[in-house]
Coordinates of C-alpha atoms and ligand atoms in Angstrom, one line a residue:
M1412 CA 42.1 35.2 -39.9
N1413 CA 41.4 36.5 -43.3
I1414 CA 38.4 34.4 -44.1
P1415 CA 35.6 34.9 -46.8
Y1416 CA 32.5 34.4 -44.7
K1417 CA 29.0 35.6 -44.3
I1418 CA 26.2 34.8 -41.9
L1419 CA 23.7 34.0 -44.6
G1420 CA 20.7 33.6 -42.3
N1421 CA 19.5 33.1 -38.7
G1422 CA 16.5 31.6 -36.9
S1423 CA 15.3 30.6 -33.4
Y1424 CA 12.5 28.8 -31.9
L1425 CA 11.0 29.1 -28.3
P1426 CA 8.4 26.6 -26.9
E1427 CA 5.0 28.0 -26.6
L1428 CA 4.6 27.4 -22.9
T1429 CA 5.7 30.6 -21.0
V1430 CA 6.3 30.4 -17.3
D1431 CA 6.6 33.7 -15.3
N1432 CA 8.2 34.2 -12.0
E1433 CA 4.9 34.2 -10.1
M1434 CA 4.3 30.6 -11.2
Y1435 CA 7.6 29.6 -9.6
A1436 CA 6.5 31.4 -6.3
Q1437 CA 3.6 29.1 -6.3
I1438 CA 5.8 25.9 -6.1
I1439 CA 9.0 27.0 -4.3
D1440 CA 10.1 29.6 -1.8
T1441 CA 10.9 32.5 -4.2
S1442 CA 9.4 35.7 -5.4
D1443 CA 9.1 37.7 -8.6
E1444 CA 11.0 40.5 -6.8
W1445 CA 14.1 38.2 -5.9
I1446 CA 14.3 36.8 -9.5
T1447 CA 13.9 40.0 -11.2
T1448 CA 16.3 42.1 -9.3
R1449 CA 18.9 39.3 -9.0
T1450 CA 18.9 38.1 -12.5
G1451 CA 16.8 40.3 -14.8
I1452 CA 14.5 37.3 -15.7
S1453 CA 10.7 37.8 -15.8
R1454 CA 9.7 34.7 -17.7
R1455 CA 11.1 31.8 -19.7
H1456 CA 9.8 29.3 -22.2
L1457 CA 9.7 25.6 -21.3
C1458 CA 9.2 22.6 -23.4
D1459 CA 5.9 20.9 -22.9
G1460 CA 6.4 17.5 -24.5
E1461 CA 8.9 18.8 -27.1
T1462 CA 12.4 17.5 -27.4
T1463 CA 15.8 19.2 -28.0
S1464 CA 16.0 17.9 -31.5
E1465 CA 12.5 19.0 -32.4
M1466 CA 13.4 22.6 -31.4
A1467 CA 16.7 22.3 -33.1
V1468 CA 14.9 21.2 -36.5
K1469 CA 12.5 24.2 -36.1
A1470 CA 15.2 26.7 -35.5
G1471 CA 17.5 25.2 -38.3
A1472 CA 14.6 25.3 -40.8
K1473 CA 14.0 29.0 -40.1
A1474 CA 17.7 29.8 -40.5
L1475 CA 17.8 28.0 -43.8
E1476 CA 14.7 29.7 -45.1
D1477 CA 16.3 33.2 -44.0
A1478 CA 19.4 32.3 -45.7
G1479 CA 17.7 31.1 -49.0
V1480 CA 19.7 28.0 -48.9
L1481 CA 18.4 24.6 -49.8
P1482 CA 18.9 21.8 -47.2
E1483 CA 20.8 19.7 -49.8
N1484 CA 23.4 22.6 -50.1
I1485 CA 24.4 22.3 -46.4
D1486 CA 27.8 20.6 -46.2
I1487 CA 28.2 20.4 -42.3
I1488 CA 25.7 20.5 -39.4
I1489 CA 27.1 21.3 -36.0
V1490 CA 24.6 21.1 -33.1
T1491 CA 25.6 22.4 -29.6
T1492 CA 23.7 21.1 -26.6
L1493 CA 24.3 19.8 -23.2
T1494 CA 20.8 18.3 -23.2
P1495 CA 20.7 15.9 -26.2
D1496 CA 17.8 13.5 -26.6
Y1497 CA 20.1 10.5 -27.2
T1498 CA 23.9 9.8 -26.7
T1499 CA 23.6 8.2 -30.3
P1500 CA 22.5 9.3 -32.8
N1501 CA 23.9 12.7 -32.1
T1502 CA 21.4 15.6 -32.4
A1503 CA 23.1 16.9 -35.5
C1504 CA 22.2 13.6 -37.4
I1505 CA 18.6 13.9 -36.3
V1506 CA 18.5 17.5 -37.6
Q1507 CA 20.1 16.3 -40.9
A1508 CA 17.4 13.6 -41.3
D1509 CA 14.5 15.9 -40.6
L1510 CA 15.7 18.8 -42.7
K1511 CA 16.7 16.4 -45.4
A1512 CA 20.2 17.9 -45.5
V1513 CA 21.4 14.8 -47.3
N1514 CA 24.9 16.0 -48.1
A1515 CA 25.9 17.3 -44.7
F1516 CA 28.2 15.5 -42.2
C1517 CA 27.2 16.1 -38.7
F1518 CA 28.5 16.3 -35.2
D1519 CA 27.5 17.7 -31.8
L1520 CA 29.7 19.9 -29.6
N1521 CA 29.3 20.4 -25.9
A1522 CA 31.0 23.3 -24.3
A1523 CA 27.9 24.2 -22.1
C1524 CA 27.0 27.9 -22.4
T1525 CA 30.1 28.6 -24.6
G1526 CA 29.0 26.0 -27.2
F1527 CA 27.5 28.3 -29.9
I1528 CA 30.6 30.5 -29.9
Q1529 CA 32.9 27.5 -30.2
A1530 CA 30.8 26.0 -33.0
F1531 CA 30.9 29.3 -34.8
D1532 CA 34.8 29.4 -34.6
V1533 CA 35.0 25.7 -35.7
A1534 CA 32.7 26.5 -38.7
M1535 CA 35.2 29.4 -39.6
H1536 CA 38.0 27.0 -39.9
Y1537 CA 36.1 24.9 -42.3
L1538 CA 35.2 28.1 -44.3
N1539 CA 38.8 29.0 -44.6
A1540 CA 39.0 26.8 -47.7
T1541 CA 39.1 27.2 -51.4
E1542 CA 36.1 25.0 -52.1
P1543 CA 32.5 26.2 -51.2
V1544 CA 31.5 25.3 -47.8
T1545 CA 28.2 26.0 -46.0
V1546 CA 27.6 25.2 -42.4
L1547 CA 24.4 25.1 -40.4
I1548 CA 25.0 25.7 -36.7
V1549 CA 22.2 24.9 -34.3
S1550 CA 22.2 25.4 -30.6
A1551 CA 19.3 23.7 -28.8
E1552 CA 18.7 23.1 -25.1
S1553 CA 15.9 21.7 -23.0
L1554 CA 17.3 22.6 -19.6
S1555 CA 13.9 22.0 -18.0
K1556 CA 14.8 18.2 -18.2
I1557 CA 17.8 18.6 -16.0
A1558 CA 16.5 21.5 -13.8
D1559 CA 15.7 20.5 -10.2
F1560 CA 12.4 22.1 -9.7
T1561 CA 12.6 21.9 -5.9
D1562 CA 16.0 23.8 -5.9
R1563 CA 15.3 27.6 -6.0
R1564 CA 18.9 28.4 -6.5
T1565 CA 18.8 27.0 -10.0
C1566 CA 15.5 26.1 -11.5
V1567 CA 14.2 29.7 -11.8
L1568 CA 17.2 30.6 -14.0
F1569 CA 16.8 28.2 -16.9
G1570 CA 14.7 28.2 -20.0
D1571 CA 14.4 26.1 -23.2
G1572 CA 14.8 27.0 -26.8
A1573 CA 16.9 26.8 -30.0
G1574 CA 18.9 29.3 -32.2
A1575 CA 20.6 28.7 -35.5
V1576 CA 22.7 30.4 -38.2
V1577 CA 23.8 29.4 -41.7
V1578 CA 27.4 30.6 -42.5
S1579 CA 29.2 30.1 -45.8
N1580 CA 32.2 31.2 -47.8
R1581 CA 29.9 31.8 -50.7
E1582 CA 26.7 33.8 -51.2
A1583 CA 23.5 31.8 -51.3
N1584 CA 23.6 32.0 -55.1
G1585 CA 27.2 30.6 -55.1
A1586 CA 28.9 34.0 -55.8
D1587 CA 32.3 34.7 -54.3
I1588 CA 32.6 36.5 -51.0
A1589 CA 35.5 38.9 -50.3
P1590 CA 37.3 38.1 -47.1
A1591 CA 35.6 39.9 -44.3
R1592 CA 37.3 42.9 -42.7
V1593 CA 37.0 41.4 -39.2
Y1594 CA 37.2 38.0 -37.7
S1595 CA 39.0 37.0 -34.7
S1596 CA 38.3 34.6 -31.8
F1597 CA 39.7 33.8 -28.4
F1598 CA 38.8 30.7 -26.1
G1599 CA 39.8 29.7 -22.6
A1600 CA 38.9 27.1 -20.1
D1601 CA 39.5 26.4 -16.5
G1602 CA 38.9 22.8 -15.7
T1603 CA 39.7 23.3 -12.0
G1604 CA 36.4 25.1 -11.8
G1605 CA 34.5 22.1 -13.2
G1606 CA 32.7 21.6 -9.9
Y1607 CA 31.0 25.1 -10.0
M1608 CA 28.5 23.9 -12.4
T1609 CA 27.7 20.1 -12.7
G1610 CA 25.2 17.7 -14.2
K1611 CA 25.8 14.0 -14.2
A1612 CA 25.6 12.0 -17.3
F1613 CA 26.0 8.4 -16.1
E1614 CA 27.0 6.5 -13.0
V1615 CA 30.2 4.5 -12.8
A1616 CA 29.6 1.1 -14.6
V1617 CA 28.4 -1.7 -12.4
H1618 CA 28.4 -4.7 -14.7
P1619 CA 28.5 -8.4 -14.1
F1620 CA 32.2 -8.6 -14.0
S1621 CA 32.7 -5.7 -11.6
D1622 CA 33.1 -6.4 -7.9
S1623 CA 34.2 -2.8 -6.7
D1624 CA 32.0 -1.2 -4.2
Q1625 CA 30.5 1.9 -5.9
S1626 CA 28.7 3.0 -2.8
A1627 CA 32.1 4.0 -1.3
R1628 CA 33.3 6.0 -4.3
A1629 CA 33.0 9.9 -3.8
D1630 CA 31.8 11.9 -6.8
R1631 CA 34.7 13.9 -8.2
F1632 CA 32.8 17.1 -7.8
G1633 CA 30.6 16.3 -4.9
H1634 CA 27.7 16.2 -7.2
E1635 CA 24.8 14.7 -5.3
T1636 CA 21.7 15.7 -7.5
G1637 CA 21.7 12.9 -10.1
I1638 CA 21.2 14.2 -13.5
Y1639 CA 20.0 17.6 -12.1
L1640 CA 22.1 20.6 -12.6
S1641 CA 23.9 21.9 -9.6
M1642 CA 25.6 25.3 -9.5
K1643 CA 27.6 27.4 -7.2
G1644 CA 26.1 30.7 -8.4
P1645 CA 28.4 33.2 -6.7
E1646 CA 31.6 31.4 -7.9
V1647 CA 30.3 31.3 -11.4
Y1648 CA 29.2 34.9 -11.2
K1649 CA 32.8 36.0 -10.2
F1650 CA 34.3 34.0 -13.0
A1651 CA 31.9 35.3 -15.6
T1652 CA 32.4 39.0 -14.7
T1653 CA 36.1 38.7 -15.4
A1654 CA 36.4 36.0 -18.0
M1655 CA 33.9 37.5 -20.4
P1656 CA 35.3 41.1 -20.5
S1657 CA 38.7 39.6 -20.9
A1658 CA 37.7 37.4 -23.9
V1659 CA 36.2 40.6 -25.5
E1660 CA 39.4 42.5 -25.0
K1661 CA 41.4 39.7 -26.5
V1662 CA 39.3 39.5 -29.7
L1663 CA 39.5 43.3 -30.1
E1664 CA 43.2 43.1 -29.8
R1665 CA 43.4 40.1 -32.3
A1666 CA 41.2 41.9 -34.8
K1667 CA 43.1 45.1 -34.3
I1668 CA 39.9 47.1 -33.6
N1669 CA 38.7 49.2 -30.7
L1670 CA 35.5 49.1 -28.6
T1671 CA 34.2 52.0 -30.4
D1672 CA 34.2 49.9 -33.7
I1673 CA 31.7 47.5 -32.1
D1674 CA 28.1 48.0 -32.9
Y1675 CA 26.8 45.3 -30.4
V1676 CA 28.0 42.7 -28.1
V1677 CA 25.7 39.5 -28.2
P1678 CA 26.5 37.7 -25.0
H1679 CA 25.5 34.5 -23.3
Q1680 CA 22.2 35.4 -21.2
A1681 CA 22.9 34.1 -17.7
N1682 CA 22.2 37.2 -15.6
D1683 CA 21.6 40.9 -16.5
R1684 CA 23.8 41.9 -13.5
I1685 CA 26.7 40.0 -15.2
L1686 CA 26.2 41.8 -18.5
Q1687 CA 26.0 45.2 -16.8
A1688 CA 29.1 44.4 -14.7
A1689 CA 31.0 43.3 -17.9
A1690 CA 29.9 46.4 -19.9
K1691 CA 31.1 48.6 -17.0
R1692 CA 34.5 46.8 -16.8
L1693 CA 35.0 47.1 -20.5
G1694 CA 33.8 50.7 -20.6
L1695 CA 31.1 49.7 -23.2
D1696 CA 27.9 51.6 -23.5
P1697 CA 25.4 49.3 -21.6
E1698 CA 23.0 49.7 -24.6
K1699 CA 25.4 47.8 -26.8
M1700 CA 25.4 44.9 -24.5
L1701 CA 22.3 43.2 -25.9
S1702 CA 20.0 41.3 -23.5
N1703 CA 16.7 39.3 -23.9
I1704 CA 17.0 37.4 -20.7
A1705 CA 13.8 39.0 -19.3
E1706 CA 11.8 36.9 -21.8
T1707 CA 13.9 33.8 -22.2
G1708 CA 15.9 33.1 -19.0
N1709 CA 19.2 31.2 -19.4
T1710 CA 19.0 28.9 -22.3
S1711 CA 22.8 27.9 -22.1
S1712 CA 24.4 27.4 -25.6
A1713 CA 21.1 28.5 -27.3
S1714 CA 21.1 31.9 -25.8
V1715 CA 23.6 33.6 -28.1
P1716 CA 21.9 32.6 -31.4
I1717 CA 18.4 33.2 -30.0
C1718 CA 19.4 36.7 -28.8
L1719 CA 21.0 37.3 -32.3
D1720 CA 18.0 36.2 -34.2
Q1721 CA 15.6 38.3 -32.1
Y1722 CA 17.6 41.5 -32.5
V1723 CA 18.2 40.9 -36.2
R1724 CA 14.5 40.4 -36.8
S1725 CA 13.6 43.4 -34.7
G1726 CA 15.9 45.5 -37.0
L1727 CA 18.4 46.5 -34.4
I1728 CA 21.2 44.4 -35.8
Q1729 CA 21.8 45.1 -39.5
R1730 CA 24.0 43.8 -42.2
G1731 CA 27.6 45.1 -42.2
Q1732 CA 27.6 45.7 -38.5
T1733 CA 30.5 44.6 -36.3
L1734 CA 29.5 42.3 -33.5
I1735 CA 31.1 40.5 -30.6
L1736 CA 29.6 37.1 -29.7
T1737 CA 30.6 35.9 -26.3
G1738 CA 29.9 33.2 -24.0
F1739 CA 31.0 31.6 -20.5
G1740 CA 29.7 28.7 -18.4
G1741 CA 30.2 25.3 -17.2
G1742 CA 33.6 23.6 -17.7
L1743 CA 34.6 26.3 -16.9
T1744 CA 34.6 27.6 -20.5
Y1745 CA 34.6 31.0 -22.0
G1746 CA 35.3 32.8 -25.2
A1747 CA 34.4 35.3 -27.9
C1748 CA 34.4 36.0 -31.6
A1749 CA 34.5 39.3 -33.3
C1750 CA 32.7 39.2 -36.7
I1751 CA 30.8 41.2 -39.3
F1752 CA 27.1 40.4 -39.4
Ligands
UT7_1253 O1 25.0 30.0 -17.7 C1 26.1 29.4 -17.1 C2 26.7 30.4 -16.2 N1 26.0 30.7 -15.0 C3 26.0 31.9 -14.5 O2 26.7 32.7 -15.0 C4 25.3 32.1 -13.2 C5 26.1 33.0 -12.4 N2 25.5 33.2 -11.1 C6 24.5 34.1 -10.8 O3 23.9 34.6 -11.8 C7 24.0 34.4 -9.5 O4 24.9 33.9 -8.6 C8 22.6 33.7 -9.1 C9 21.6 34.4 -9.7 C10 22.7 32.2 -9.4 C11 22.4 33.8 -7.6 O5 22.4 35.3 -7.3 P1 23.3 35.6 -6.0 O6 23.0 37.1 -5.8 O7 24.7 35.3 -6.2 O8 22.7 34.9 -4.8 P2 23.3 33.9 -3.8 O9 23.4 32.5 -4.4 O10 24.4 34.5 -3.1 O11 22.1 33.7 -2.7 C12 21.7 34.9 -1.8 C13 20.5 34.4 -1.1 C14 20.7 33.1 -0.5 O12 19.9 33.1 0.8 P3 20.7 33.3 2.2 O13 21.6 32.1 2.3 O14 21.4 34.6 2.1 O15 19.6 33.3 3.2 C15 19.9 32.1 -1.3 O16 19.3 31.0 -0.7 O17 19.4 34.3 -2.0 C16 18.8 33.0 -1.8 N3 18.1 32.6 -3.0 C17 16.9 32.7 -3.4 N4 16.0 33.5 -2.8 C18 14.8 33.5 -3.4 C19 18.8 31.9 -4.0 N5 18.0 31.7 -5.0 C20 16.8 32.2 -4.7 C21 15.6 32.4 -5.3 N6 14.6 33.0 -4.6 N7 15.2 31.7 -6.4

């Protein structure tokens, strides 16, 4: 697509409470050695009384400040999360109220760990317009509220946090932007793999007019852990190591660019071994596959914008560079966007 767009600003927020691997070894049968060698995670930040929307507001405010955009100049707020505080109002409306982004319309999007990438692409479709449009995308997750802290296979993996970007088809001062050299996207899903990663929202309704026996009803996915996340790790691992590189190849092809044109890939942070395997499969210099999982764990949809923000603020990612943002996860969902930072 030939879209005039610019990532005007970025921000992120991580809760203050840091939990290292040794702290998990004190409550479940695990070790720092297992977690580090199998995942690359050393520590993660967990909410301590904070909510998803509070983190979203903090990350969103930082992105607005970085962009130099006033809240009232935001036209659309998209929040991605699989851990909202409420079913209604949606998290985006809470962010709108707290940031006083009075002119924005708001919606939430849930594509699990692929959420940010999908929201980014949705925003691009809005930017492909003649009128000025500015979108705030915030991805925020408090996975600690759906992590089963007695299940060593899952709880050690997850962290909490939020990341945000402001994208627009105008400069912050309203000046025109020329269509960027590069933008392409590719998304896929495989609903037959839905059972590989599940977390239940609600039980089947038992209301005063219902006389069906719900105790006899089998869960579609065999999900038995209530609201807590359940994951078939090795199956998701296999999916991720093929789906993610294939999405990257598709966006390169669609953008008519080569791997050598890419400065960095900013991937969903699920496991360092997945990132290394994907880099190898692609023939990508592993240094270009950015990782911050050691310090954050897996923050689902928030992981890409948090990683982006940290590497921009460290000075590694710079204006004008060509990036691939890519994600994969529950659904199953996966995808990538090639863009200019
Ligand atoms: O973000 C959404 C997408 N999610 C992902 O992409 C996650 C993809 N999957 C993975 O990253 C990996 O499959 C995991 C990190 C989840 C698991 O690593 P693995 O190398 O695939 O381990 P495994 O599940 O095959 O388990 C191997 C062994 C098992 O013990 P036995 O049955 O061989 O005795 C597990 O019980 O490791 C055991 N194990 C643990 N041991 C110590 C599993 N979790 C732990 C743990 N500490 N925390």
